[in-house]
């Protein structure tokens, strides 16, 4: 260390600056002004080169932070939270590649077809799989993959008697034990689809095996009997439900929206009560105010069963479509309402919605406390001017393409949104509690066996 005298000399020398003259002050002011003008010039130059500049695209502060569909149907993603380009590689496991995977897709006897499972509100499990198989982002080399997709139609398989709950659990565990790449990352780079309100709870041991994996689900709060939710905001992705293809196709849909002036009801709720308080309240309210609220006791079998065509014809006949909670917080009715141009009213306090970082749902829907279902709700909806209803319908028309599971040739689709969300989940570095690495970037297991030499089955703790 130097002496105190040396420190004093250093300190003094550091503060010996030349005198500041009038000329220096004027020069400094000119330098500041020149810097400001050059900065403005560069900002204007770069803004004309941004991929979001378009005669159809409003570059206001709000539109730059929200997804926007141009007049020609192109989807403009905001820079905030996404970036500019999709660059992702996904490996899709083949059903014959791993023992047990076919059972998760076809049932124990292999008789359940994908076509049978693509119908209904859980069809996303099939659609996402098929779209990824034909995606330009698919890679056939595991070593090149950013993410790995594990196909399974277990909701459909279970509903059709192909596997029971115990068999689903055992088969998932058997499949995962054959995946070295799953073990390498602890499942962090593996994607699973659970398309129903039960979420990942269809796989009873999810908390042991896939609690770090990426789960695609429409359900954000589903809990089991131990009050444990399978959804994690930081790693999982909310996806839209599966709306009837005839209602989402381009051009003429099977049921067309009605002008507001021709709609018979202020609001409607089309669904079963299922013993749920909110739904029971709506059904009772419709009996008190039948001219304002349509809520028939739907039959799901027999000659009085409401077909899909009749369902949408009823749905379009109101300004507001009420979406209360059922067995779980999400409801397909929320997404269906956009295609008959009926403003959805969410009556499910825990509901989570897809793509929330780029869609302002207050512009396209209403969320009302489920504890205040009653005449107060109808009076509030009645007070909303038609021009505000039309505005919300027009806004919804702009974003509803994000509910459609369409091929990548469509610039706006549910898959486009999901791919952007998946890209945000990609990790450059893979690790798990059973993964270790050496000085030369070699990945090894606890026994110091190199990753390339790992042999299935790879037993889990």
Tab-separated table of C-alpha atoms in Angstrom:
chain	number	residue	atom	x	y	z
A	1	UNK	CA	0.000	0.000	0.000
A	2	UNK	CA	1.203	3.536	-0.698
A	3	UNK	CA	1.850	6.167	1.984
A	4	UNK	CA	-0.639	8.837	2.957
A	5	UNK	CA	1.524	11.416	1.144
A	6	UNK	CA	1.395	9.397	-2.062
A	7	UNK	CA	-2.397	9.080	-1.775
A	8	UNK	CA	-2.632	12.848	-1.311
A	9	UNK	CA	-0.584	13.476	-4.440
A	10	UNK	CA	-2.786	11.080	-6.466
A	11	UNK	CA	-5.970	12.690	-5.181
A	12	UNK	CA	-4.688	16.189	-5.913
A	13	UNK	CA	-3.506	15.308	-9.376
A	14	UNK	CA	-6.856	13.774	-10.210
A	15	UNK	CA	-8.628	17.014	-9.408
A	16	UNK	CA	-6.250	19.381	-11.179
A	17	UNK	CA	-8.362	20.353	-14.221
A	18	UNK	CA	-7.788	23.218	-16.607
A	19	UNK	CA	-9.878	26.357	-16.047
A	20	UNK	CA	-13.323	26.396	-17.731
A	21	UNK	CA	-13.569	29.372	-20.123
A	22	UNK	CA	-16.526	30.905	-21.969
A	23	UNK	CA	-15.344	29.139	-25.135
A	24	UNK	CA	-15.457	25.766	-23.368
A	25	UNK	CA	-19.038	26.398	-22.191
A	26	UNK	CA	-20.264	27.353	-25.674
A	27	UNK	CA	-18.542	24.281	-27.171
A	28	UNK	CA	-20.176	22.002	-24.600
A	29	UNK	CA	-23.643	23.402	-25.387
A	30	UNK	CA	-23.093	22.901	-29.127
A	31	UNK	CA	-21.969	19.306	-28.509
A	32	UNK	CA	-25.130	18.553	-26.495
A	33	UNK	CA	-27.357	20.062	-29.196
A	34	UNK	CA	-25.616	18.138	-31.953
A	35	UNK	CA	-25.917	14.866	-30.004
A	36	UNK	CA	-29.654	15.437	-29.475
A	37	UNK	CA	-30.284	16.142	-33.183
A	38	UNK	CA	-28.256	13.126	-34.325
A	39	UNK	CA	-30.089	10.866	-31.868
A	40	UNK	CA	-33.484	12.022	-33.194
A	41	UNK	CA	-32.273	11.485	-36.757
A	42	UNK	CA	-31.111	7.922	-36.057
A	43	UNK	CA	-34.356	7.095	-34.230
A	44	UNK	CA	-36.415	8.198	-37.209
A	45	UNK	CA	-34.194	6.253	-39.618
A	46	UNK	CA	-34.416	3.004	-37.678
A	47	UNK	CA	-38.172	3.299	-37.139
A	48	UNK	CA	-38.699	3.153	-40.913
A	49	UNK	CA	-36.746	-0.123	-41.029
A	50	UNK	CA	-38.584	-1.922	-38.257
A	51	UNK	CA	-40.438	-5.086	-39.387
A	52	UNK	CA	-43.591	-3.681	-37.819
A	53	UNK	CA	-43.789	-0.578	-40.000
A	54	UNK	CA	-46.801	-0.839	-42.299
A	55	UNK	CA	-49.390	1.437	-43.747
A	56	UNK	CA	-51.950	-0.804	-42.064
A	57	UNK	CA	-50.300	-0.772	-38.650
A	58	UNK	CA	-50.768	1.953	-36.082
A	59	UNK	CA	-47.455	2.466	-34.298
A	60	UNK	CA	-49.001	4.013	-31.215
A	61	UNK	CA	-47.577	3.014	-27.838
A	62	UNK	CA	-50.587	0.771	-27.250
A	63	UNK	CA	-50.488	-1.072	-30.576
A	64	UNK	CA	-46.748	-1.712	-30.254
A	65	UNK	CA	-47.416	-3.616	-27.031
A	66	UNK	CA	-50.420	-5.613	-28.279
A	67	UNK	CA	-50.929	-8.149	-31.020
A	68	UNK	CA	-52.440	-6.595	-34.153
A	69	UNK	CA	-54.038	-8.038	-37.284
A	70	UNK	CA	-53.649	-5.886	-40.391
A	71	UNK	CA	-56.340	-5.357	-42.998
A	72	UNK	CA	-54.798	-8.093	-45.190
A	73	UNK	CA	-54.976	-10.636	-42.352
A	74	UNK	CA	-51.294	-10.584	-41.394
A	75	UNK	CA	-50.465	-11.003	-37.734
A	76	UNK	CA	-48.161	-8.370	-36.243
A	77	UNK	CA	-46.551	-9.537	-33.017
A	78	UNK	CA	-45.421	-6.893	-30.536
A	79	UNK	CA	-41.717	-6.550	-29.872
A	80	UNK	CA	-42.401	-6.555	-26.145
A	81	UNK	CA	-42.059	-10.059	-24.803
A	82	UNK	CA	-41.559	-11.810	-28.141
A	83	UNK	CA	-38.804	-10.587	-30.412
A	84	UNK	CA	-38.856	-10.395	-34.181
A	85	UNK	CA	-38.363	-13.906	-35.592
A	86	UNK	CA	-39.479	-17.402	-34.718
A	87	UNK	CA	-36.429	-19.661	-34.634
A	88	UNK	CA	-37.187	-22.881	-32.770
A	89	UNK	CA	-36.663	-26.598	-33.360
A	90	UNK	CA	-39.062	-29.158	-31.898
A	91	UNK	CA	-38.624	-32.916	-31.932
A	92	UNK	CA	-41.888	-34.891	-32.013
A	93	UNK	CA	-41.704	-38.400	-30.592
A	94	UNK	CA	-43.063	-41.087	-32.959
A	95	UNK	CA	-45.705	-43.434	-31.574
A	96	UNK	CA	-43.652	-46.559	-32.458
A	97	UNK	CA	-40.417	-45.066	-31.148
A	98	UNK	CA	-41.169	-45.683	-27.484
A	99	UNK	CA	-42.924	-48.659	-25.938
A	100	UNK	CA	-46.211	-47.462	-24.451
A	101	UNK	CA	-46.609	-44.260	-26.435
A	102	UNK	CA	-49.025	-45.897	-28.872
A	103	UNK	CA	-51.277	-46.834	-25.942
A	104	UNK	CA	-51.424	-43.188	-24.838
A	105	UNK	CA	-52.557	-42.333	-28.369
A	106	UNK	CA	-54.775	-45.300	-29.323
A	107	UNK	CA	-55.701	-47.129	-26.112
A	108	UNK	CA	-54.632	-50.544	-24.861
A	109	UNK	CA	-56.066	-52.292	-27.945
A	110	UNK	CA	-54.948	-49.633	-30.429
A	111	UNK	CA	-58.454	-49.146	-31.794
A	112	UNK	CA	-59.067	-45.455	-30.984
A	113	UNK	CA	-58.425	-43.240	-33.994
A	114	UNK	CA	-57.113	-39.699	-34.096
A	115	UNK	CA	-60.209	-38.700	-36.094
A	116	UNK	CA	-62.421	-39.821	-33.219
A	117	UNK	CA	-60.358	-37.773	-30.755
A	118	UNK	CA	-60.161	-34.558	-32.790
A	119	UNK	CA	-63.868	-33.869	-32.269
A	120	UNK	CA	-65.226	-31.984	-29.290
A	121	UNK	CA	-63.734	-29.467	-26.901
A	122	UNK	CA	-60.605	-31.582	-26.240
A	123	UNK	CA	-59.560	-31.881	-29.874
A	124	UNK	CA	-56.523	-29.675	-29.278
A	125	UNK	CA	-54.582	-32.767	-28.156
A	126	UNK	CA	-54.828	-34.094	-31.727
A	127	UNK	CA	-54.639	-30.820	-33.634
A	128	UNK	CA	-51.441	-29.603	-31.984
A	129	UNK	CA	-49.807	-32.989	-32.609
A	130	UNK	CA	-50.780	-33.058	-36.298
A	131	UNK	CA	-49.730	-29.462	-36.883
A	132	UNK	CA	-46.327	-30.062	-35.295
A	133	UNK	CA	-45.772	-33.145	-37.466
A	134	UNK	CA	-46.100	-30.887	-40.531
A	135	UNK	CA	-44.399	-27.848	-39.049
A	136	UNK	CA	-41.356	-26.183	-40.535
A	137	UNK	CA	-40.074	-25.979	-36.959
A	138	UNK	CA	-39.994	-29.759	-36.596
A	139	UNK	CA	-36.587	-31.442	-36.477
A	140	UNK	CA	-35.950	-35.168	-36.796
A	141	UNK	CA	-32.660	-34.944	-34.936
A	142	UNK	CA	-32.898	-35.015	-31.150
A	143	UNK	CA	-29.456	-33.468	-30.797
A	144	UNK	CA	-30.664	-30.359	-32.679
A	145	UNK	CA	-33.931	-29.910	-30.786
A	146	UNK	CA	-34.701	-26.997	-28.507
A	147	UNK	CA	-37.852	-28.733	-27.241
A	148	UNK	CA	-39.422	-32.206	-27.353
A	149	UNK	CA	-43.135	-32.862	-27.881
A	150	UNK	CA	-44.698	-35.939	-26.238
A	151	UNK	CA	-47.968	-36.754	-28.073
A	152	UNK	CA	-50.812	-38.322	-26.111
A	153	UNK	CA	-54.599	-38.353	-26.469
A	154	UNK	CA	-55.234	-39.547	-22.925
A	155	UNK	CA	-58.345	-37.439	-22.320
A	156	UNK	CA	-60.034	-38.967	-25.353
A	157	UNK	CA	-58.605	-42.434	-24.666
A	158	UNK	CA	-59.931	-42.314	-21.110
A	159	UNK	CA	-63.359	-41.033	-22.186
A	160	UNK	CA	-63.642	-43.844	-24.753
A	161	UNK	CA	-62.559	-46.556	-22.336
A	162	UNK	CA	-59.180	-47.167	-23.949
A	163	UNK	CA	-57.258	-46.763	-20.672
A	164	UNK	CA	-58.327	-46.294	-17.077
A	165	UNK	CA	-56.671	-43.877	-14.640
A	166	UNK	CA	-54.282	-46.480	-13.243
A	167	UNK	CA	-53.220	-47.592	-16.731
A	168	UNK	CA	-52.664	-43.987	-17.841
A	169	UNK	CA	-50.379	-43.403	-14.877
A	170	UNK	CA	-48.386	-46.607	-15.378
A	171	UNK	CA	-48.024	-46.054	-19.114
A	172	UNK	CA	-46.756	-42.483	-18.733
A	173	UNK	CA	-44.094	-43.643	-16.251
A	174	UNK	CA	-43.012	-46.443	-18.617
A	175	UNK	CA	-42.750	-43.994	-21.518
A	176	UNK	CA	-40.726	-41.427	-19.566
A	177	UNK	CA	-38.251	-44.087	-18.420
A	178	UNK	CA	-37.312	-44.581	-22.071
A	179	UNK	CA	-36.422	-40.941	-22.741
A	180	UNK	CA	-32.766	-40.040	-22.086
A	181	UNK	CA	-33.377	-36.465	-23.219
A	182	UNK	CA	-36.171	-36.126	-20.687
A	183	UNK	CA	-33.794	-37.209	-17.924
A	184	UNK	CA	-31.056	-34.907	-19.207
A	185	UNK	CA	-33.120	-31.798	-18.506
A	186	UNK	CA	-35.374	-33.152	-15.796
A	187	UNK	CA	-38.216	-32.713	-18.290
A	188	UNK	CA	-37.733	-28.951	-18.604
A	189	UNK	CA	-37.564	-29.073	-22.406
A	190	UNK	CA	-40.445	-31.551	-22.897
A	191	UNK	CA	-43.967	-30.486	-23.857
A	192	UNK	CA	-47.204	-32.211	-22.832
A	193	UNK	CA	-50.786	-31.349	-23.825
A	194	UNK	CA	-53.583	-31.790	-21.281
A	195	UNK	CA	-56.636	-30.325	-23.019
A	196	UNK	CA	-59.395	-30.672	-20.430
A	197	UNK	CA	-60.399	-29.077	-17.162
A	198	UNK	CA	-58.570	-31.836	-15.294
A	199	UNK	CA	-55.286	-30.528	-16.695
A	200	UNK	CA	-52.210	-32.632	-15.909
A	201	UNK	CA	-54.121	-34.441	-13.150
A	202	UNK	CA	-55.110	-36.998	-15.794
A	203	UNK	CA	-51.579	-38.263	-15.102
A	204	UNK	CA	-51.914	-38.908	-11.391
A	205	UNK	CA	-48.163	-38.851	-10.729
A	206	UNK	CA	-47.557	-35.635	-12.639
A	207	UNK	CA	-46.075	-33.940	-9.548
A	208	UNK	CA	-43.299	-36.553	-9.367
A	209	UNK	CA	-42.415	-36.852	-13.043
A	210	UNK	CA	-43.414	-33.793	-15.104
A	211	UNK	CA	-43.587	-30.982	-12.560
A	212	UNK	CA	-40.787	-29.182	-14.446
A	213	UNK	CA	-42.102	-29.825	-17.950
A	214	UNK	CA	-43.997	-27.411	-20.202
A	215	UNK	CA	-47.721	-28.116	-20.030
A	216	UNK	CA	-50.120	-26.822	-22.684
A	217	UNK	CA	-53.598	-26.587	-21.199
A	218	UNK	CA	-56.703	-24.384	-21.316
A	219	UNK	CA	-56.935	-24.766	-17.546
A	220	UNK	CA	-55.054	-22.394	-15.255
A	221	UNK	CA	-56.253	-23.284	-11.759
A	222	UNK	CA	-57.428	-26.912	-11.698
A	223	UNK	CA	-56.548	-28.442	-8.334
A	224	UNK	CA	-56.690	-31.976	-7.015
A	225	UNK	CA	-58.120	-33.232	-3.721
A	226	UNK	CA	-54.945	-32.119	-1.976
A	227	UNK	CA	-55.527	-28.574	-3.273
A	228	UNK	CA	-52.476	-28.822	-5.528
A	229	UNK	CA	-52.561	-27.154	-8.926
A	230	UNK	CA	-50.656	-28.569	-11.885
A	231	UNK	CA	-50.382	-25.178	-13.589
A	232	UNK	CA	-47.306	-22.999	-13.159
A	233	UNK	CA	-47.479	-19.536	-14.704
A	234	UNK	CA	-43.726	-19.386	-15.305
A	235	UNK	CA	-43.358	-22.569	-17.361
A	236	UNK	CA	-46.801	-23.598	-18.606
A	237	UNK	CA	-48.888	-22.137	-21.438
A	238	UNK	CA	-52.637	-21.475	-21.542
A	239	UNK	CA	-54.048	-22.552	-24.902
A	240	UNK	CA	-57.452	-21.853	-26.504
A	241	UNK	CA	-60.120	-24.552	-26.425
A	242	UNK	CA	-61.131	-26.406	-29.553
A	243	UNK	CA	-63.991	-24.622	-31.342
A	244	UNK	CA	-66.046	-26.501	-33.944
A	245	UNK	CA	-64.200	-26.403	-37.290
A	246	UNK	CA	-67.347	-25.357	-39.128
A	247	UNK	CA	-67.405	-22.152	-37.075
A	248	UNK	CA	-63.741	-21.219	-37.503
A	249	UNK	CA	-63.096	-21.848	-41.185
A	250	UNK	CA	-62.404	-18.977	-43.543
A	251	UNK	CA	-65.307	-17.698	-45.599
A	252	UNK	CA	-68.826	-18.780	-44.784
A	253	UNK	CA	-69.221	-20.520	-41.410
A	254	UNK	CA	-72.060	-22.956	-40.703
A	255	UNK	CA	-73.805	-20.333	-38.547
A	256	UNK	CA	-73.551	-16.632	-39.346
A	257	UNK	CA	-73.761	-13.842	-36.720
A	258	UNK	CA	-76.986	-11.837	-36.468
A	259	UNK	CA	-77.200	-8.034	-36.460
A	260	UNK	CA	-77.656	-6.723	-32.909
A	261	UNK	CA	-81.115	-5.413	-33.766
A	262	UNK	CA	-82.295	-8.938	-34.666
A	263	UNK	CA	-81.103	-10.659	-31.504
A	264	UNK	CA	-83.918	-11.767	-29.257
A	265	UNK	CA	-82.117	-11.806	-25.902
A	266	UNK	CA	-79.896	-9.525	-23.923
A	267	UNK	CA	-77.808	-12.497	-22.739
A	268	UNK	CA	-77.747	-16.262	-22.744
A	269	UNK	CA	-76.204	-19.208	-20.939
A	270	UNK	CA	-76.283	-22.525	-22.781
A	271	UNK	CA	-74.998	-25.293	-20.589
A	272	UNK	CA	-75.776	-27.817	-17.884
A	273	UNK	CA	-76.103	-26.783	-14.254
A	274	UNK	CA	-73.829	-29.595	-12.967
A	275	UNK	CA	-74.808	-28.546	-9.456
A	276	UNK	CA	-72.601	-25.428	-9.677
A	277	UNK	CA	-73.842	-22.363	-7.799
A	278	UNK	CA	-73.165	-19.832	-10.569
A	279	UNK	CA	-74.872	-21.929	-13.203
A	280	UNK	CA	-77.857	-22.636	-10.970
A	281	UNK	CA	-78.225	-18.899	-10.347
A	282	UNK	CA	-78.279	-18.184	-14.081
A	283	UNK	CA	-80.891	-20.850	-14.770
A	284	UNK	CA	-83.085	-19.451	-11.975
A	285	UNK	CA	-82.528	-15.889	-13.224
A	286	UNK	CA	-83.663	-16.906	-16.710
A	287	UNK	CA	-86.932	-18.178	-15.258
A	288	UNK	CA	-87.525	-14.794	-13.603
A	289	UNK	CA	-86.561	-12.758	-16.677
A	290	UNK	CA	-87.190	-15.013	-19.693
A	291	UNK	CA	-87.363	-12.055	-22.076
A	292	UNK	CA	-83.806	-10.969	-21.180
A	293	UNK	CA	-81.884	-14.158	-20.402
A	294	UNK	CA	-82.094	-17.443	-22.300
A	295	UNK	CA	-80.921	-20.439	-20.303
A	296	UNK	CA	-82.798	-23.600	-21.242
A	297	UNK	CA	-82.294	-26.879	-19.425
A	298	UNK	CA	-80.253	-28.576	-22.106
A	299	UNK	CA	-80.696	-32.242	-22.933
A	300	UNK	CA	-77.531	-34.078	-23.907
A	301	UNK	CA	-79.289	-37.241	-25.029
A	302	UNK	CA	-82.614	-38.279	-26.484
A	303	UNK	CA	-84.802	-36.566	-29.108
A	304	UNK	CA	-84.583	-33.152	-27.394
A	305	UNK	CA	-80.780	-33.077	-27.477
A	306	UNK	CA	-79.442	-29.757	-28.800
A	307	UNK	CA	-77.223	-30.408	-31.841
A	308	UNK	CA	-74.096	-28.381	-32.575
A	309	UNK	CA	-75.799	-26.393	-35.328
A	310	UNK	CA	-78.771	-25.553	-33.097
A	311	UNK	CA	-76.390	-24.705	-30.256
A	312	UNK	CA	-74.646	-21.984	-32.260
A	313	UNK	CA	-77.976	-20.709	-33.595
A	314	UNK	CA	-79.061	-20.163	-29.997
A	315	UNK	CA	-75.691	-18.721	-29.000
A	316	UNK	CA	-75.812	-16.012	-31.673
A	317	UNK	CA	-79.241	-14.810	-30.567
A	318	UNK	CA	-77.958	-12.633	-27.686
A	319	UNK	CA	-75.677	-9.637	-27.303
A	320	UNK	CA	-73.803	-11.184	-24.374
A	321	UNK	CA	-72.779	-14.814	-23.888
A	322	UNK	CA	-72.359	-15.717	-20.230
A	323	UNK	CA	-69.472	-18.052	-19.357
A	324	UNK	CA	-69.721	-19.287	-15.758
A	325	UNK	CA	-67.409	-21.725	-14.032
A	326	UNK	CA	-68.187	-25.434	-14.309
A	327	UNK	CA	-66.134	-28.322	-12.947
A	328	UNK	CA	-63.128	-26.091	-13.564
A	329	UNK	CA	-62.493	-22.433	-14.292
A	330	UNK	CA	-62.156	-22.512	-18.078
A	331	UNK	CA	-65.086	-22.767	-20.451
A	332	UNK	CA	-65.171	-23.395	-24.191
A	333	UNK	CA	-68.141	-21.016	-24.411
A	334	UNK	CA	-65.758	-18.084	-24.010
A	335	UNK	CA	-64.013	-18.931	-27.302
A	336	UNK	CA	-67.178	-19.993	-29.138
A	337	UNK	CA	-68.846	-16.643	-28.490
A	338	UNK	CA	-66.292	-14.812	-30.667
A	339	UNK	CA	-67.419	-16.730	-33.765
A	340	UNK	CA	-71.090	-15.755	-33.386
A	341	UNK	CA	-69.949	-12.221	-32.448
A	342	UNK	CA	-71.477	-12.264	-28.998
A	343	UNK	CA	-69.563	-10.429	-26.250
A	344	UNK	CA	-68.340	-13.010	-23.702
A	345	UNK	CA	-69.010	-12.282	-20.047
A	346	UNK	CA	-66.672	-14.283	-17.806
A	347	UNK	CA	-68.321	-15.401	-14.583
A	348	UNK	CA	-65.373	-17.492	-13.426
A	349	UNK	CA	-63.113	-15.647	-11.014
A	350	UNK	CA	-60.076	-17.927	-11.420
A	351	UNK	CA	-60.167	-18.104	-15.221
A	352	UNK	CA	-56.851	-17.759	-17.046
A	353	UNK	CA	-56.762	-16.746	-20.711
A	354	UNK	CA	-54.211	-17.381	-23.475
A	355	UNK	CA	-51.640	-14.909	-24.765
A	356	UNK	CA	-52.352	-12.379	-22.004
A	357	UNK	CA	-49.078	-10.556	-22.585
A	358	UNK	CA	-50.270	-9.394	-26.013
A	359	UNK	CA	-54.086	-9.349	-25.807
A	360	UNK	CA	-55.984	-6.763	-23.785
A	361	UNK	CA	-59.051	-8.794	-22.821
A	362	UNK	CA	-60.839	-5.754	-21.420
A	363	UNK	CA	-61.295	-4.617	-25.038
A	364	UNK	CA	-63.030	-7.811	-26.175
A	365	UNK	CA	-64.832	-9.207	-23.129
A	366	UNK	CA	-66.299	-8.485	-19.700
A	367	UNK	CA	-65.383	-10.160	-16.429
A	368	UNK	CA	-68.029	-9.932	-13.704
A	369	UNK	CA	-67.775	-11.216	-10.093
A	370	UNK	CA	-69.351	-14.661	-9.840
A	371	UNK	CA	-70.613	-13.689	-6.382
A	372	UNK	CA	-72.808	-10.962	-7.907
A	373	UNK	CA	-74.810	-13.030	-10.385
A	374	UNK	CA	-78.367	-11.723	-10.339
A	375	UNK	CA	-80.589	-8.907	-11.539
A	376	UNK	CA	-77.688	-6.492	-10.987
A	377	UNK	CA	-75.770	-8.255	-13.776
A	378	UNK	CA	-78.668	-8.017	-16.223
A	379	UNK	CA	-79.210	-4.342	-15.404
A	380	UNK	CA	-75.532	-3.622	-15.987
A	381	UNK	CA	-75.524	-5.405	-19.365
A	382	UNK	CA	-78.739	-3.599	-20.344
A	383	UNK	CA	-77.055	-0.248	-19.626
A	384	UNK	CA	-74.229	-0.824	-22.139
A	385	UNK	CA	-74.873	1.180	-25.346
A	386	UNK	CA	-75.018	-0.763	-28.597
A	387	UNK	CA	-72.084	1.219	-29.987
A	388	UNK	CA	-69.921	-0.115	-27.160
A	389	UNK	CA	-71.126	-3.640	-27.851
A	390	UNK	CA	-70.308	-3.195	-31.543
A	391	UNK	CA	-66.842	-1.881	-30.634
A	392	UNK	CA	-66.080	-4.908	-28.471
A	393	UNK	CA	-67.369	-7.246	-31.188
A	394	UNK	CA	-65.140	-5.532	-33.762
A	395	UNK	CA	-62.124	-5.859	-31.459
A	396	UNK	CA	-62.925	-9.516	-30.905
A	397	UNK	CA	-63.143	-10.055	-34.643
A	398	UNK	CA	-59.502	-8.927	-34.855
A	399	UNK	CA	-58.080	-11.437	-32.380
A	400	UNK	CA	-60.321	-14.500	-32.753
A	401	UNK	CA	-57.986	-15.971	-35.377
A	402	UNK	CA	-55.769	-16.800	-32.389
A	403	UNK	CA	-58.388	-19.357	-31.282
A	404	UNK	CA	-58.163	-21.271	-34.595
A	405	UNK	CA	-55.864	-24.305	-34.875
A	406	UNK	CA	-54.841	-23.689	-38.472
A	407	UNK	CA	-51.776	-24.673	-40.561
A	408	UNK	CA	-48.687	-22.482	-40.550
A	409	UNK	CA	-49.710	-21.069	-43.915
A	410	UNK	CA	-52.206	-19.010	-41.922
A	411	UNK	CA	-50.370	-16.004	-40.528
A	412	UNK	CA	-52.693	-15.727	-37.537
A	413	UNK	CA	-53.599	-18.876	-35.620
A	414	UNK	CA	-53.542	-20.533	-32.228
A	415	UNK	CA	-50.400	-22.416	-33.269
A	416	UNK	CA	-48.608	-19.204	-34.151
A	417	UNK	CA	-49.346	-17.912	-30.662
A	418	UNK	CA	-48.286	-21.181	-29.046
A	419	UNK	CA	-45.014	-21.267	-31.013
A	420	UNK	CA	-44.150	-17.755	-29.850
A	421	UNK	CA	-44.893	-18.763	-26.272
A	422	UNK	CA	-42.800	-21.918	-26.625
A	423	UNK	CA	-39.879	-19.951	-27.979
A	424	UNK	CA	-39.855	-17.944	-24.769
A	425	UNK	CA	-39.514	-21.201	-22.817
A	426	UNK	CA	-36.396	-22.422	-24.629
A	427	UNK	CA	-33.357	-22.863	-22.407
A	428	UNK	CA	-29.886	-22.724	-23.877
A	429	UNK	CA	-28.584	-24.716	-20.928
A	430	UNK	CA	-30.013	-28.056	-19.769
A	431	UNK	CA	-29.715	-29.331	-16.252
A	432	UNK	CA	-31.490	-31.493	-13.718
A	433	UNK	CA	-30.765	-32.964	-10.309
A	434	UNK	CA	-29.398	-36.059	-12.075
A	435	UNK	CA	-27.321	-34.220	-14.679
A	436	UNK	CA	-23.690	-33.140	-14.237
A	437	UNK	CA	-21.078	-31.649	-16.532
A	438	UNK	CA	-17.297	-31.625	-16.790
A	439	UNK	CA	-14.684	-29.076	-17.812
A	440	UNK	CA	-14.966	-29.996	-21.521
A	441	UNK	CA	-18.792	-29.502	-21.565
A	442	UNK	CA	-19.385	-33.257	-21.378
A	443	UNK	CA	-22.745	-34.093	-19.800
A	444	UNK	CA	-22.700	-37.081	-17.453
A	445	UNK	CA	-24.990	-38.798	-14.965
A	446	UNK	CA	-24.353	-39.500	-11.313
A	447	UNK	CA	-22.152	-42.458	-12.274
A	448	UNK	CA	-20.107	-40.194	-14.587
A	449	UNK	CA	-21.463	-41.968	-17.666
A	450	UNK	CA	-21.517	-39.662	-20.720
A	451	UNK	CA	-24.967	-38.689	-21.991
A	452	UNK	CA	-24.394	-40.403	-25.366
A	453	UNK	CA	-24.047	-43.706	-23.503
A	454	UNK	CA	-27.210	-43.494	-21.402
A	455	UNK	CA	-29.336	-46.572	-21.987
A	456	UNK	CA	-33.090	-46.901	-21.315
A	457	UNK	CA	-34.817	-47.710	-19.110
A	458	UNK	CA	-33.543	-44.747	-17.106
A	459	UNK	CA	-35.212	-45.266	-13.778
A	460	UNK	CA	-36.626	-42.318	-11.917
A	461	UNK	CA	-36.332	-41.822	-8.169
